[in-house]
mmCIF file of C-alpha atoms in Angstrom:
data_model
loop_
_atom_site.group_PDB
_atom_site.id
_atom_site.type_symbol
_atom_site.label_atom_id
_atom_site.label_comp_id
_atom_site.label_asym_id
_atom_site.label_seq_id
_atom_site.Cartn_x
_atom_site.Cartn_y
_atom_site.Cartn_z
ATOM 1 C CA UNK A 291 42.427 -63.560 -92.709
ATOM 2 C CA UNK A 292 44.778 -61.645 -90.208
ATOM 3 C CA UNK A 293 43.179 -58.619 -90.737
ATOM 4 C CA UNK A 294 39.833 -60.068 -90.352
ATOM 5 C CA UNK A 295 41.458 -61.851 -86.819
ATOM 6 C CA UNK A 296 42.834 -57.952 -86.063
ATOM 7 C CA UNK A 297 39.525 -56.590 -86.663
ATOM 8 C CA UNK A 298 37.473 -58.727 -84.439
ATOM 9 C CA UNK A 299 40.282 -58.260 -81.657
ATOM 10 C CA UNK A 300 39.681 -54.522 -81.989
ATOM 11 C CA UNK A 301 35.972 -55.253 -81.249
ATOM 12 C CA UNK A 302 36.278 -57.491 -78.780
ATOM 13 C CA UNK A 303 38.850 -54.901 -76.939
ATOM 14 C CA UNK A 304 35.981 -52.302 -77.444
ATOM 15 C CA UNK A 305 33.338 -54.068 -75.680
ATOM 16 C CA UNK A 306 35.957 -54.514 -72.759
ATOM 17 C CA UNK A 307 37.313 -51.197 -72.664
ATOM 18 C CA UNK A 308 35.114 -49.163 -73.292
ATOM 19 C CA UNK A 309 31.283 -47.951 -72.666
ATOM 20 C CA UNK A 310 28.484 -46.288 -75.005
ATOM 21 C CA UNK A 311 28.907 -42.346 -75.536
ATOM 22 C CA UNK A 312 28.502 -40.611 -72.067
ATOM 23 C CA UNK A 313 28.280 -43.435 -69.667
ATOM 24 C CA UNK A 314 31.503 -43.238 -68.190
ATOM 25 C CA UNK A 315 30.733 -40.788 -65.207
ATOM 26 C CA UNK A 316 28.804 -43.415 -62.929
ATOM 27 C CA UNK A 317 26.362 -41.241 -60.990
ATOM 28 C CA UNK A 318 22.426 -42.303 -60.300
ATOM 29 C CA UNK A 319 20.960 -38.918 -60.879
ATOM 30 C CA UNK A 320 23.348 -36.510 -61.980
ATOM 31 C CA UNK A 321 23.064 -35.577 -65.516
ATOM 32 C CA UNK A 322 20.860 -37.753 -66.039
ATOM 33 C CA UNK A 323 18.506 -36.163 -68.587
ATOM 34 C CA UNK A 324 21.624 -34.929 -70.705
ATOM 35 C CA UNK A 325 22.931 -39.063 -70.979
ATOM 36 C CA UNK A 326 19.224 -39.790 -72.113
ATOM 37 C CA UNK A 327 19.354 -37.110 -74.614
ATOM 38 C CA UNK A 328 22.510 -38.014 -76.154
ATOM 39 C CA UNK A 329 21.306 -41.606 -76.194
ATOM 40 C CA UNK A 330 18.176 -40.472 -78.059
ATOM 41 C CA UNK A 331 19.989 -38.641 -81.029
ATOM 42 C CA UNK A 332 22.471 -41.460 -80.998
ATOM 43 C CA UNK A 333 20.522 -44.425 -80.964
ATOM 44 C CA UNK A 334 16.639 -43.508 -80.916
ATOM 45 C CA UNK A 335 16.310 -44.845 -77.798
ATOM 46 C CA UNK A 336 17.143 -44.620 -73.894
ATOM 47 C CA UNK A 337 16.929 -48.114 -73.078
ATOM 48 C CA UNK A 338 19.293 -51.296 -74.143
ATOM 49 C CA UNK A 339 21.748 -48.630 -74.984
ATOM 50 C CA UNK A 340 24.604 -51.327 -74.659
ATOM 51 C CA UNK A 341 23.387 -52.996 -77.193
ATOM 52 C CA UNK A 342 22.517 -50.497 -79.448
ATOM 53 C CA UNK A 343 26.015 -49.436 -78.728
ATOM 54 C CA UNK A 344 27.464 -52.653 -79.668
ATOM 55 C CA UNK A 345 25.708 -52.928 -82.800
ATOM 56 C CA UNK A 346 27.148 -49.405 -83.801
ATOM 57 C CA UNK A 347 30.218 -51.062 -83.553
ATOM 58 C CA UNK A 348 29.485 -53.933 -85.444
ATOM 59 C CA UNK A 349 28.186 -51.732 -88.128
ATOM 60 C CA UNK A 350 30.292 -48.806 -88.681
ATOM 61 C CA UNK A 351 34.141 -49.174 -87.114
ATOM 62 C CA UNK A 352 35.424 -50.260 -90.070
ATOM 63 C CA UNK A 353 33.520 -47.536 -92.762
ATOM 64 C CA UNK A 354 33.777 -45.215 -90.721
ATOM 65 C CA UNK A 355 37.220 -43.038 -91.518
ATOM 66 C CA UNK A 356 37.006 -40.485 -88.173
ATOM 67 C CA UNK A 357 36.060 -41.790 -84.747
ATOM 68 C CA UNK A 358 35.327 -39.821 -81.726
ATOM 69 C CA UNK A 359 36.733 -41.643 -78.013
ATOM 70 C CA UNK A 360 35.555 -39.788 -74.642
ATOM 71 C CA UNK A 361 38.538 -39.807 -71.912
ATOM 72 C CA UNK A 362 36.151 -38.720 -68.961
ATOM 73 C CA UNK A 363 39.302 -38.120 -66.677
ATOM 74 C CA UNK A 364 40.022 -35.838 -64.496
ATOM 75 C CA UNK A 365 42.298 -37.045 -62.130
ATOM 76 C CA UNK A 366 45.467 -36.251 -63.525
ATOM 77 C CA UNK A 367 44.643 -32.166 -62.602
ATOM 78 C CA UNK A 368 45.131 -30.577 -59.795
ATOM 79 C CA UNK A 369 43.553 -26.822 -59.731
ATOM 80 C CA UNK A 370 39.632 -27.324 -60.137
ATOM 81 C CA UNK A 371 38.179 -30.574 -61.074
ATOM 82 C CA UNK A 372 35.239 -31.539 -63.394
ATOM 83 C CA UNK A 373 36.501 -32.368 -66.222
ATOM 84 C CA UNK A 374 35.639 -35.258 -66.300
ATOM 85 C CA UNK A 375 32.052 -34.166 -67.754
ATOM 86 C CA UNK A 376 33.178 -32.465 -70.978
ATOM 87 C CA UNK A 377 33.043 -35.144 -73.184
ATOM 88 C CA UNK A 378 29.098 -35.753 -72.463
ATOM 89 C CA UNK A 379 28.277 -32.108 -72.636
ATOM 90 C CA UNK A 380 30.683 -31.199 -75.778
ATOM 91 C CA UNK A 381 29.389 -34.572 -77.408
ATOM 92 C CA UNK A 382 25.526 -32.865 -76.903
ATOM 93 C CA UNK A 383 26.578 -29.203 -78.078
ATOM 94 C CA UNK A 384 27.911 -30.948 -81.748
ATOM 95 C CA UNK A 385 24.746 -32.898 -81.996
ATOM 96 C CA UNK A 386 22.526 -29.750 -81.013
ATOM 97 C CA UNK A 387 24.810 -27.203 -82.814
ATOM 98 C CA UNK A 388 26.657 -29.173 -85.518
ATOM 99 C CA UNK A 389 24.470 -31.666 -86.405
ATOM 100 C CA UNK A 390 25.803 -32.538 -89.628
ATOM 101 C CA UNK A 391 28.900 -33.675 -88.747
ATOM 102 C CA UNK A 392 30.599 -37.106 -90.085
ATOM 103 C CA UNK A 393 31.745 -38.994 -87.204
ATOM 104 C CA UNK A 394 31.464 -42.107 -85.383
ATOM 105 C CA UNK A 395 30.941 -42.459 -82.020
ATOM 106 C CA UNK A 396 33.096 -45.118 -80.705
ATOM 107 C CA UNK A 397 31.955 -44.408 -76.852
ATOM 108 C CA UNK A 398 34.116 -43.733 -73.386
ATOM 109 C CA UNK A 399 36.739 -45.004 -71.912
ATOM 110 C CA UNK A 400 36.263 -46.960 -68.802
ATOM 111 C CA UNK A 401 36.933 -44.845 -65.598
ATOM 112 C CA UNK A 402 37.791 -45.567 -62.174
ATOM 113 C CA UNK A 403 37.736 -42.089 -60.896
ATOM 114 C CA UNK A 404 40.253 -42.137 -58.624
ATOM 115 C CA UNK A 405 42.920 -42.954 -60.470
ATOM 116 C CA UNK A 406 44.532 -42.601 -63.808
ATOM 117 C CA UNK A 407 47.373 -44.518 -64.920
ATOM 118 C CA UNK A 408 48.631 -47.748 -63.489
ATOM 119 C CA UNK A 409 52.547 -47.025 -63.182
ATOM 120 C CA UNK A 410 51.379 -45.544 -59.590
ATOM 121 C CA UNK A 411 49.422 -48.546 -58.307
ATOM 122 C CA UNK A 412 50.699 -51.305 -56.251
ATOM 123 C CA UNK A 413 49.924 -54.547 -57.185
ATOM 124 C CA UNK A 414 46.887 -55.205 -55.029
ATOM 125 C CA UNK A 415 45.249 -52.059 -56.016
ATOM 126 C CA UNK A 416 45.995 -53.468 -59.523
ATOM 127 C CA UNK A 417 44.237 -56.733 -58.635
ATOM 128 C CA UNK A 418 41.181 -55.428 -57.222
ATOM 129 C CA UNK A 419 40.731 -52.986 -59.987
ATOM 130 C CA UNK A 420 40.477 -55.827 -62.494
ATOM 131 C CA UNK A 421 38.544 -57.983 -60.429
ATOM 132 C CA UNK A 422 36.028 -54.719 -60.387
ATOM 133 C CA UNK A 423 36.398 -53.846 -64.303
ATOM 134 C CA UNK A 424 36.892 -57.112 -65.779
ATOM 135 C CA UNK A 425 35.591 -60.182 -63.389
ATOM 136 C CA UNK A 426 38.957 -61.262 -63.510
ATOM 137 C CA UNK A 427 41.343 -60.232 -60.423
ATOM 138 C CA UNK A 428 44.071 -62.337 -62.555
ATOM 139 C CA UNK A 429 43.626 -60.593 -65.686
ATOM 140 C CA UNK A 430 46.794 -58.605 -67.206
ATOM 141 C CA UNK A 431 44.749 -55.959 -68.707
ATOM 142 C CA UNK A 432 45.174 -52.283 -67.440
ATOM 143 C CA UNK A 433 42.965 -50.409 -65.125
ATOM 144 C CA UNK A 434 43.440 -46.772 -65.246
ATOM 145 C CA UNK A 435 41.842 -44.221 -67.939
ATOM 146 C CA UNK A 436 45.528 -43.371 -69.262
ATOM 147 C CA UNK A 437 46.600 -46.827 -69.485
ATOM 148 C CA UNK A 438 43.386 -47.915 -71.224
ATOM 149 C CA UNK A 439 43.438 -45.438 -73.604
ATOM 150 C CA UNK A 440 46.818 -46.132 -74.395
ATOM 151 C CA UNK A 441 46.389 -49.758 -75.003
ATOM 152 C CA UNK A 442 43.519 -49.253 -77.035
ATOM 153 C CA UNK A 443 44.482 -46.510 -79.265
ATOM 154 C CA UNK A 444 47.915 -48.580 -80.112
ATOM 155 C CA UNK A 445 45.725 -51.404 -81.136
ATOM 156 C CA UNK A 446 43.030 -48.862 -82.916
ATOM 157 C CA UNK A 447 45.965 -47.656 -85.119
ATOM 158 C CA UNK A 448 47.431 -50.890 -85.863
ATOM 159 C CA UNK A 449 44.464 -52.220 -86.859
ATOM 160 C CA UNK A 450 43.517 -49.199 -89.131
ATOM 161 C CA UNK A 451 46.499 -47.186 -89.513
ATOM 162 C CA UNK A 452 44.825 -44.529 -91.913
ATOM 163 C CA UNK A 453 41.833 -43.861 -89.365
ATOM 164 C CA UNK A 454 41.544 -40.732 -87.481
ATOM 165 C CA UNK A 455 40.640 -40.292 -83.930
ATOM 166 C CA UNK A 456 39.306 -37.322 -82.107
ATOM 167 C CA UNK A 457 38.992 -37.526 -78.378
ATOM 168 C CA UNK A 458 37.571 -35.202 -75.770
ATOM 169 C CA UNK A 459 38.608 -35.299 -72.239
ATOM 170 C CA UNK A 460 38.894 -35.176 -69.549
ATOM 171 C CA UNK A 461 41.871 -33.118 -68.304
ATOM 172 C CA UNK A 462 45.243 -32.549 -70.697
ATOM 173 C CA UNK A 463 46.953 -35.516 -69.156
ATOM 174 C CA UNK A 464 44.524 -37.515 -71.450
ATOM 175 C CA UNK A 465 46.477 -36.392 -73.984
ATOM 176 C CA UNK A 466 49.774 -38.036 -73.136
ATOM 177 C CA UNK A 467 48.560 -41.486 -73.955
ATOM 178 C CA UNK A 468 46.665 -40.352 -76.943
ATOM 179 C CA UNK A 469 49.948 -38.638 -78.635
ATOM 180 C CA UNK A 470 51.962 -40.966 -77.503
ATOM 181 C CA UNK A 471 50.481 -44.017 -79.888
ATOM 182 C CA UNK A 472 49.629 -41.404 -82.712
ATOM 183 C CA UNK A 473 52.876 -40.416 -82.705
ATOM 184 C CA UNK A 474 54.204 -44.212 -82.590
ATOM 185 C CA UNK A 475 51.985 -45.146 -85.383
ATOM 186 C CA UNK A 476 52.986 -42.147 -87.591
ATOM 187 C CA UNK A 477 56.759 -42.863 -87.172
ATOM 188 C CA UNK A 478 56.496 -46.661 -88.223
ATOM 189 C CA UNK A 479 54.277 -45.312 -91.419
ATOM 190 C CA UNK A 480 57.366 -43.080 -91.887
ATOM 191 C CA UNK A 481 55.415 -40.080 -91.459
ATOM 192 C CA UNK A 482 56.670 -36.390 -89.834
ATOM 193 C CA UNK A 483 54.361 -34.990 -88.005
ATOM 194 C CA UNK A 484 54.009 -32.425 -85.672
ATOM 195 C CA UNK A 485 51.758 -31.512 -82.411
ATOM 196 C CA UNK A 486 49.885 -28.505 -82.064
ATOM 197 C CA UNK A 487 49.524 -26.851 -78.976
ATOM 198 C CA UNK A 488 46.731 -24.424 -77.786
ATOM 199 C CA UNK A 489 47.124 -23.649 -74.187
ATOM 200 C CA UNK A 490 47.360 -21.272 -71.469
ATOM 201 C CA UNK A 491 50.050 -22.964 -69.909
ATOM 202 C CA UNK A 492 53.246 -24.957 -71.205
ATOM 203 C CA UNK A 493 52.230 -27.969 -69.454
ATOM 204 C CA UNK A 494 56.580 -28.667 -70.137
ATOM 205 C CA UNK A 495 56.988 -29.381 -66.235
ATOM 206 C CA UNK A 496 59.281 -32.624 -65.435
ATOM 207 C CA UNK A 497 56.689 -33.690 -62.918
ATOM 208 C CA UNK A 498 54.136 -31.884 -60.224
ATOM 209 C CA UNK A 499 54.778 -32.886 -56.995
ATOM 210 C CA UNK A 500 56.837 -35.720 -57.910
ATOM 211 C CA UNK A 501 54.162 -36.814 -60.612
ATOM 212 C CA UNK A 502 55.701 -37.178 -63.625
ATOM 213 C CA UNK A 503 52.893 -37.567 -66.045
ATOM 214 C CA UNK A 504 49.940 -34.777 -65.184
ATOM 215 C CA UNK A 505 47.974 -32.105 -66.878
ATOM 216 C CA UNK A 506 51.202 -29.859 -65.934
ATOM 217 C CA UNK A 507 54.019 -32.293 -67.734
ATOM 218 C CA UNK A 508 52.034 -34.490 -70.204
ATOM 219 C CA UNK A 509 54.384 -32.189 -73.237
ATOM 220 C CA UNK A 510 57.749 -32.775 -71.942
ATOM 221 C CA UNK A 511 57.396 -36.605 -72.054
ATOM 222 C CA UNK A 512 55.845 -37.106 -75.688
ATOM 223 C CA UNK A 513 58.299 -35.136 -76.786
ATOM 224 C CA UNK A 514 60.976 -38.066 -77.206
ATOM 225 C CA UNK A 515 58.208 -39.442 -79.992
ATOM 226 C CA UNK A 516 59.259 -36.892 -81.673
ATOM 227 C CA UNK A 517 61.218 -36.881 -84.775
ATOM 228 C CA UNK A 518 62.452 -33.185 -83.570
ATOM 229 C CA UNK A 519 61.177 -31.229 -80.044
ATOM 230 C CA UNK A 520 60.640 -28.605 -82.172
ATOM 231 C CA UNK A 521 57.724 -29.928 -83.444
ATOM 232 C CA UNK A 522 55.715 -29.568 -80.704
ATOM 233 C CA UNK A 523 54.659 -26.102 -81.380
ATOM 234 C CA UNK A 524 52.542 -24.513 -78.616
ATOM 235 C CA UNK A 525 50.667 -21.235 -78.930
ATOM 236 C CA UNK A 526 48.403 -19.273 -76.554
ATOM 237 C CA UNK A 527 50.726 -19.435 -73.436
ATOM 238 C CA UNK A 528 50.310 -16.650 -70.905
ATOM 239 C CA UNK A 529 50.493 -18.163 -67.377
ATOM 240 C CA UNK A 530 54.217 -19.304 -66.667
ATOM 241 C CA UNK A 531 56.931 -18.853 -64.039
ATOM 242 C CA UNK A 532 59.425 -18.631 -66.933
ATOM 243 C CA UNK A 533 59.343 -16.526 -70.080
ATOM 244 C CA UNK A 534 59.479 -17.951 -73.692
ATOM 245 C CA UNK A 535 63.123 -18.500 -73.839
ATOM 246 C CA UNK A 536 63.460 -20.470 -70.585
ATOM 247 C CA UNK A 537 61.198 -23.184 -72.457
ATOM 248 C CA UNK A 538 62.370 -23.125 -75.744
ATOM 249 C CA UNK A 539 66.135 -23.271 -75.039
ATOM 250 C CA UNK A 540 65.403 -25.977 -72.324
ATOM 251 C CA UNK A 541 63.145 -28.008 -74.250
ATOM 252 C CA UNK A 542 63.733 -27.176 -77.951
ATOM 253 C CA UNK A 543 60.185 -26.471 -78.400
ATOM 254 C CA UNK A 544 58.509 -23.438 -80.072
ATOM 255 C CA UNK A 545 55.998 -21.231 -78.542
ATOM 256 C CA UNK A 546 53.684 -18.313 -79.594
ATOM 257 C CA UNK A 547 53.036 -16.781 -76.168
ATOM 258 C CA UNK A 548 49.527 -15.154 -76.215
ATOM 259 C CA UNK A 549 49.898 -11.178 -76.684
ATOM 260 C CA UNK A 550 52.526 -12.074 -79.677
ATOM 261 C CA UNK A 551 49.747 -13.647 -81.675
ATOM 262 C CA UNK A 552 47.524 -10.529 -80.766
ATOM 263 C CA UNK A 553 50.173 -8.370 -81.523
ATOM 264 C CA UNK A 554 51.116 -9.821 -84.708
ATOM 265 C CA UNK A 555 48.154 -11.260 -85.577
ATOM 266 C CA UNK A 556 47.027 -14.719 -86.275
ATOM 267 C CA UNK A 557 47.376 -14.980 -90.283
ATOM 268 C CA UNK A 558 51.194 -13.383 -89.751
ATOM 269 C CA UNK A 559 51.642 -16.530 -87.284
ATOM 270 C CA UNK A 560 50.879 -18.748 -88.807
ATOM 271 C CA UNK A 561 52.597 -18.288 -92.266
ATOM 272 C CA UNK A 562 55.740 -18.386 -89.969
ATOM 273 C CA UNK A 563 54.610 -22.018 -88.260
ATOM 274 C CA UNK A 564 53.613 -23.212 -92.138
ATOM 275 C CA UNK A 565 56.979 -22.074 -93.354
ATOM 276 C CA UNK A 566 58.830 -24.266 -90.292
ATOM 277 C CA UNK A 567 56.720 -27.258 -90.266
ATOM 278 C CA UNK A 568 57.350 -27.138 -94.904
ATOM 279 C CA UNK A 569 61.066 -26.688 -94.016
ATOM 280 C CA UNK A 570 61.516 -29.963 -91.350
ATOM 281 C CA UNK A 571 59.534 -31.495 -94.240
ATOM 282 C CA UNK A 572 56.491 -32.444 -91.795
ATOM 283 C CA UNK A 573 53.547 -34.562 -93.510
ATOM 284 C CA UNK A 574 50.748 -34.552 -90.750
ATOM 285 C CA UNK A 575 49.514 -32.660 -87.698
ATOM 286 C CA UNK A 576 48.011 -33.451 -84.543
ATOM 287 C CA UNK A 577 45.664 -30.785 -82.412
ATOM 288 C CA UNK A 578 45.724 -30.865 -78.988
ATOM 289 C CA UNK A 579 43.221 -28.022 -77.892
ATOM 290 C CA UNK A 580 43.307 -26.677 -74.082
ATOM 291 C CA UNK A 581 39.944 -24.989 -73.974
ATOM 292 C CA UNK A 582 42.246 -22.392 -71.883
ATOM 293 C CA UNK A 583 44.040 -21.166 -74.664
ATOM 294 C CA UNK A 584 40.687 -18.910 -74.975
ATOM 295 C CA UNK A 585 40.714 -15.871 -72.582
ATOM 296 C CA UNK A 586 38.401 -16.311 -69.800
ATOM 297 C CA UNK A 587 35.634 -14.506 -71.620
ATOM 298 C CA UNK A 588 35.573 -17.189 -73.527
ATOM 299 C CA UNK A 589 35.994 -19.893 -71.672
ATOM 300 C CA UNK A 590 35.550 -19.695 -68.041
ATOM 301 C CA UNK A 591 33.971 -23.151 -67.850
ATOM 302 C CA UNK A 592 37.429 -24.790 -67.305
ATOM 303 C CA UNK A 593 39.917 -25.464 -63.717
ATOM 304 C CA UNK A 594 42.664 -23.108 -64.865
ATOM 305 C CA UNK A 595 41.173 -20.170 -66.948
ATOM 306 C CA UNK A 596 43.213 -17.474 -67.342
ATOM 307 C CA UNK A 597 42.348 -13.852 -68.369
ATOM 308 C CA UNK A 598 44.833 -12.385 -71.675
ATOM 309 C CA UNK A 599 43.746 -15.031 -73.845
ATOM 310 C CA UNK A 600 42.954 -15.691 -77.100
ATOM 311 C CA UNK A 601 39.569 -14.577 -78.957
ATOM 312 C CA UNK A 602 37.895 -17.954 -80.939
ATOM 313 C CA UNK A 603 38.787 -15.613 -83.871
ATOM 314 C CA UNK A 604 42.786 -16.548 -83.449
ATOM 315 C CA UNK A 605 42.585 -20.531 -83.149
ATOM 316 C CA UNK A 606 40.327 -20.738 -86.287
ATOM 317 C CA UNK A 607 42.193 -18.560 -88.392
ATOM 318 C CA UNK A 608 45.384 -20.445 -87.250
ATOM 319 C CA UNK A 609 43.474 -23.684 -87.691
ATOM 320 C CA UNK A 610 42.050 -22.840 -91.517
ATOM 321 C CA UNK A 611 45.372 -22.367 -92.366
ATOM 322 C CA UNK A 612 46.937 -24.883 -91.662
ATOM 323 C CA UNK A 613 44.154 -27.481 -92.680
ATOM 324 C CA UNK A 614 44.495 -26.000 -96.117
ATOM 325 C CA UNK A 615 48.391 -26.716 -96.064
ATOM 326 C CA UNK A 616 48.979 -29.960 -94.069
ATOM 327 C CA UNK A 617 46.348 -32.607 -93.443
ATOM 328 C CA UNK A 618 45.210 -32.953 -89.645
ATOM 329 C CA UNK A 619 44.813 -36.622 -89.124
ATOM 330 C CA UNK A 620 44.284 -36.347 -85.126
ATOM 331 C CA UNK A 621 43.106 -33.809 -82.495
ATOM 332 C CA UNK A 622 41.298 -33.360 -79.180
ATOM 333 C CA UNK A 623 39.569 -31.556 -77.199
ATOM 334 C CA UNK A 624 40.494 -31.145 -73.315
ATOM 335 C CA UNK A 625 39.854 -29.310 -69.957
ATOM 336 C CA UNK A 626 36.269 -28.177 -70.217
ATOM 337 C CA UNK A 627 34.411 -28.561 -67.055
ATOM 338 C CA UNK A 628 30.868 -27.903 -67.560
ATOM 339 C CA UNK A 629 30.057 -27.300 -63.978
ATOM 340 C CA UNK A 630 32.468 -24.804 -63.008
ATOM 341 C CA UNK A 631 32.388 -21.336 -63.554
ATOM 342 C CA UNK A 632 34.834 -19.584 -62.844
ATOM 343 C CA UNK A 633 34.883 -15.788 -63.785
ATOM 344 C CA UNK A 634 32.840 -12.864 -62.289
ATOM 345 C CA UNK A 635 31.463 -12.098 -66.052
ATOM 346 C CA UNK A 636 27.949 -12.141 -67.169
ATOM 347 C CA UNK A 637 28.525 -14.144 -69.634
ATOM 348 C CA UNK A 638 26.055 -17.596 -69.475
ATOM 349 C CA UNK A 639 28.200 -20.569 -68.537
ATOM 350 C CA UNK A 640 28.594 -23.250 -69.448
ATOM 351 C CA UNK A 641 27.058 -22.571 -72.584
ATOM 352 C CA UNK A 642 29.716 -20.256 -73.613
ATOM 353 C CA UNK A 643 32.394 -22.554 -73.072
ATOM 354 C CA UNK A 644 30.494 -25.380 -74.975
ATOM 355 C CA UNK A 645 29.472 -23.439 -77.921
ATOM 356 C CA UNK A 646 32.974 -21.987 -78.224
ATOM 357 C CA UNK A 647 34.594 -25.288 -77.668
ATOM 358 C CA UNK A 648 32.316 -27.310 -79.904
ATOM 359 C CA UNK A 649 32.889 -25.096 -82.921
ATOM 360 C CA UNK A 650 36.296 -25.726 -82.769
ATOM 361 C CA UNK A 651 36.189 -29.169 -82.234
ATOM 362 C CA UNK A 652 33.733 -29.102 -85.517
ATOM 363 C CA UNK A 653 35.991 -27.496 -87.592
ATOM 364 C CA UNK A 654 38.752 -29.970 -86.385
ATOM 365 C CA UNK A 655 36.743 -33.019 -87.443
ATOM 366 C CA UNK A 656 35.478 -31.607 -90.795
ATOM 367 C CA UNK A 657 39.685 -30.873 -91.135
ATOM 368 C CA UNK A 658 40.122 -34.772 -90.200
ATOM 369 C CA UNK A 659 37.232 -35.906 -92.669
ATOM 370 C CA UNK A 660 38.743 -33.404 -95.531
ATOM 371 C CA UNK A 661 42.290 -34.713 -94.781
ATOM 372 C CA UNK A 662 43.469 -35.867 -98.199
ATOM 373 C CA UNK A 663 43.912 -32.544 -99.136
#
C-alpha cells in the first residue's frame, strides 16, 4: 500500500513538474517543426501531446528500468548561451540515429528562463513564480530548474531506488542537483560510487562572481556527497588558470588533463582509473559528460569549446572499459548548444556536435540498460 501511495505521488509530482519531451523552451515559432517531429516519433501525433504524455506515464514509469529527464537550462552559464536547446535536438539525433534504444521518456523540467535555483530569490519573486507555475502564489513548491530537478529526482529515487536516470541539459550546473540526490540515494543503499568527469574545464571554482553554484563550481560542492573527493575523477581538462596539482592537492580530486590521455593513450588510462576506483572498493559510477571535453573539431556547437581536446575515439574507449568493469547506473549529457557555432572549421554544425554527442549518450544508456553486469 505505501508503495502504491509513493508511486502515485511520483506521478502526481510529474504532471506538476514537469512537461512532455521538448516543450520546455516556450517560444511560438522557433523550432517549431523539430518539437512536432519529436512528438510524432514519440507519440504518433502532434496534437493533445499532454495527454499522450500523461498516459506514457501512466503506462511505462514503473516498467521502465532507464528514464531520460531534459534540464533545458541555461542560466547557470555565463560564456555563450543556448543550451538550453540540447535536450530537444540530442533527444531527435537518438531517435533519427539510434533508434533502437531502450528508454523512457519521462519529459522536461519546467523552466523559467531567467532563473535557476531558488536559494537566490527573494521571497516575492518566489511568490509570483508559483503563482505563474502552479496557480498557487501560496504553494511551498520550488520554482527554479535546479531546485525542481532536485526535488524531483530525490523523490524519483526514493520511490524506485534501482532506476536509472539519464538527463540532458542544459548547461553543467544541471548537474549539481542531479548528483547531488544520486549520490544521496547511493549512500543510504550503502553503495560507493564514483563521478566521472569529461570536461574541458574543472568546473572546481568556489563560486563565479560570488555565485556559488554555476556551470564553473557545480564539482566542488557535490563533492561533500562523497564518500572520498577522490572519487570525482575528471578527465579531458585543458583550459585552467592552475595546473593539475593546484586542483588535486586543493580539492583531493583526480584529473587526467587532456594531452596526458593523448599521450598515454586512452586504454593505458583507464586501467589506472579501474585499478583506483577496485582499490576504494567503489560499486557504481555516474557520467557526467561536458560535450567540451571533445576538441573543437568535434564539438564546436557548445559556449566554451576549446581547441586540444579529445577525439570521440578517447571517451568511448574510456567509457567501454569501464562499463565492462563497474556498472553505470547514472549519466548525462550537458552543454550542447545547437545554435551556436563557434569555430572557423568547415565542419557542418550543429550536426557534428549532435551526432558526436548522441553516440555517446547511446552508448551511455545501452551501459545503464546492461548495468547488472
Amino acid at each position: 500500500k505505501d508503495r502504491f501511495m509513493n508511486v502515485e505521488q511520483l506521478k502526481s509530482k510529474i504532471k506538476t513538474y514537469l512537461c512532455p519531451p521538448g516543450n520546455e523552451v516556450y517560444t511560438v515559432n522557433t523550432a517549431k517543426e523539430r518539437k512536432e517531429v519529436l512528438h510524432n516519433k514519440l507519440y504518433g501525433t502532434t496534437e493533445n501531446v499532454e495527454s499522450d504524455w500523461q498516459k506514457s506515464i501512466e503506462d511505462n514509469l514503473e516498467t521502465s528500468e532507464v528514464c531520460m529527464l531534459g534540464v533545458c537550462s541555461d542560466t547557470g552559464g555565463g560564456i555563450l548561451r543556448g543550451a538550453n536547446w540540447g535536450p530537444l535536438f540530442v533527444r531527435q539525433t537518438l531517435l533519427q540515429n539510434h533508434a533502437d534504444l531502450n528508454i523512457f521518456d519521462l519529459g522536461d523540467i519546467r523552466v523559467i528562463p531567467h532563473i535557476y535555483h531558488d536559494k537566490y530569490l527573494n521571497d516575492e519573486t518566489i511568490e509570483n513564480c508559483r503563482g505563474a507555475l502552479y496557480s498557487d502564489r501560496k504553494s511551498e513548491l520550488p520554482v527554479s530548474s535546479l531546485s525542481i530537478a532536485e526535488d524531483f529526482t530525490k523523490d524519483f529515487y526514493k520511490t524506485f531506488p534501482n532506476k536509472k536516470i539519464f538527463s540532458i541539459g542544459g548547461d553543467h550546473s544541471v548537474s549539481y542537483p542531479l548528483t547531488k540526490t544520486y549520490l544521496q540515494a547511493k549512500k543510504a543503499e550503502g553503495k560507493r560510487v564514483s563521478i566521472i568527469h569529461f570536461d574541458a574545464h574543472t568546473d572546481l571554482l568556489v563560486d563565479r562572481l560570488g555565485i556559488d553554484i554555476c556551470f564553473g563550481s557545480w564539482a566542488t560542492h557535490i563533492i561533500p556527497f562523497l564518500n572520498s573527493a577522490d572519487h570525482l575523477i575528471q578527465i579531458g581538462i585543458r583550459s585552467s588558470g592552475k595546473p593539475k596539482e593546484h586542483w588535486e592537492k586543493t580539492f583531493g580530486v583526480k584529473q587526467y588533463w587532456s594531452q596526458e590521455v593523448i599521450d598515454r593513450g586512452p586504454s593505458d588510462v583507464v586501467e589506472e582509473i579501474i585499478a583506483h576506483l577496485e582499490n576504494e572498493k567503489i560499486d557504481e559510477l555516474y557520467v557526467s559528460f561536458d560535450i567540451d571535453a571533445l576538441d573543437s573539431e568535434y564539438a564546436s556547437a557548445t559556449g566554451t569549446p576549446e581547441p586540444g581536446g579529445l577525439s570521440p575515439h578517447e571517451p568511448m574507449v574510456i567509457l567501454q572499459a569501464l562499463a565492462q568493469r563497474f556498472k553505470i547506473t547514472g549519466a548525462d549529457m550537458v552543454e550542447i548548444a545547437p545554435f551556436l557555432n563557434t569555430n572557423d572549421l568547415q565542419t557542418p554544425e550543429p550536426q557534428t556536435t549532435l551526432t558526436v554527442g548522441a553516440a555517446i549518450s547511446a552508448f551511455l544508456i545501452e551501459a545503464m540498460n546492461n548495468g547488472d553486469n
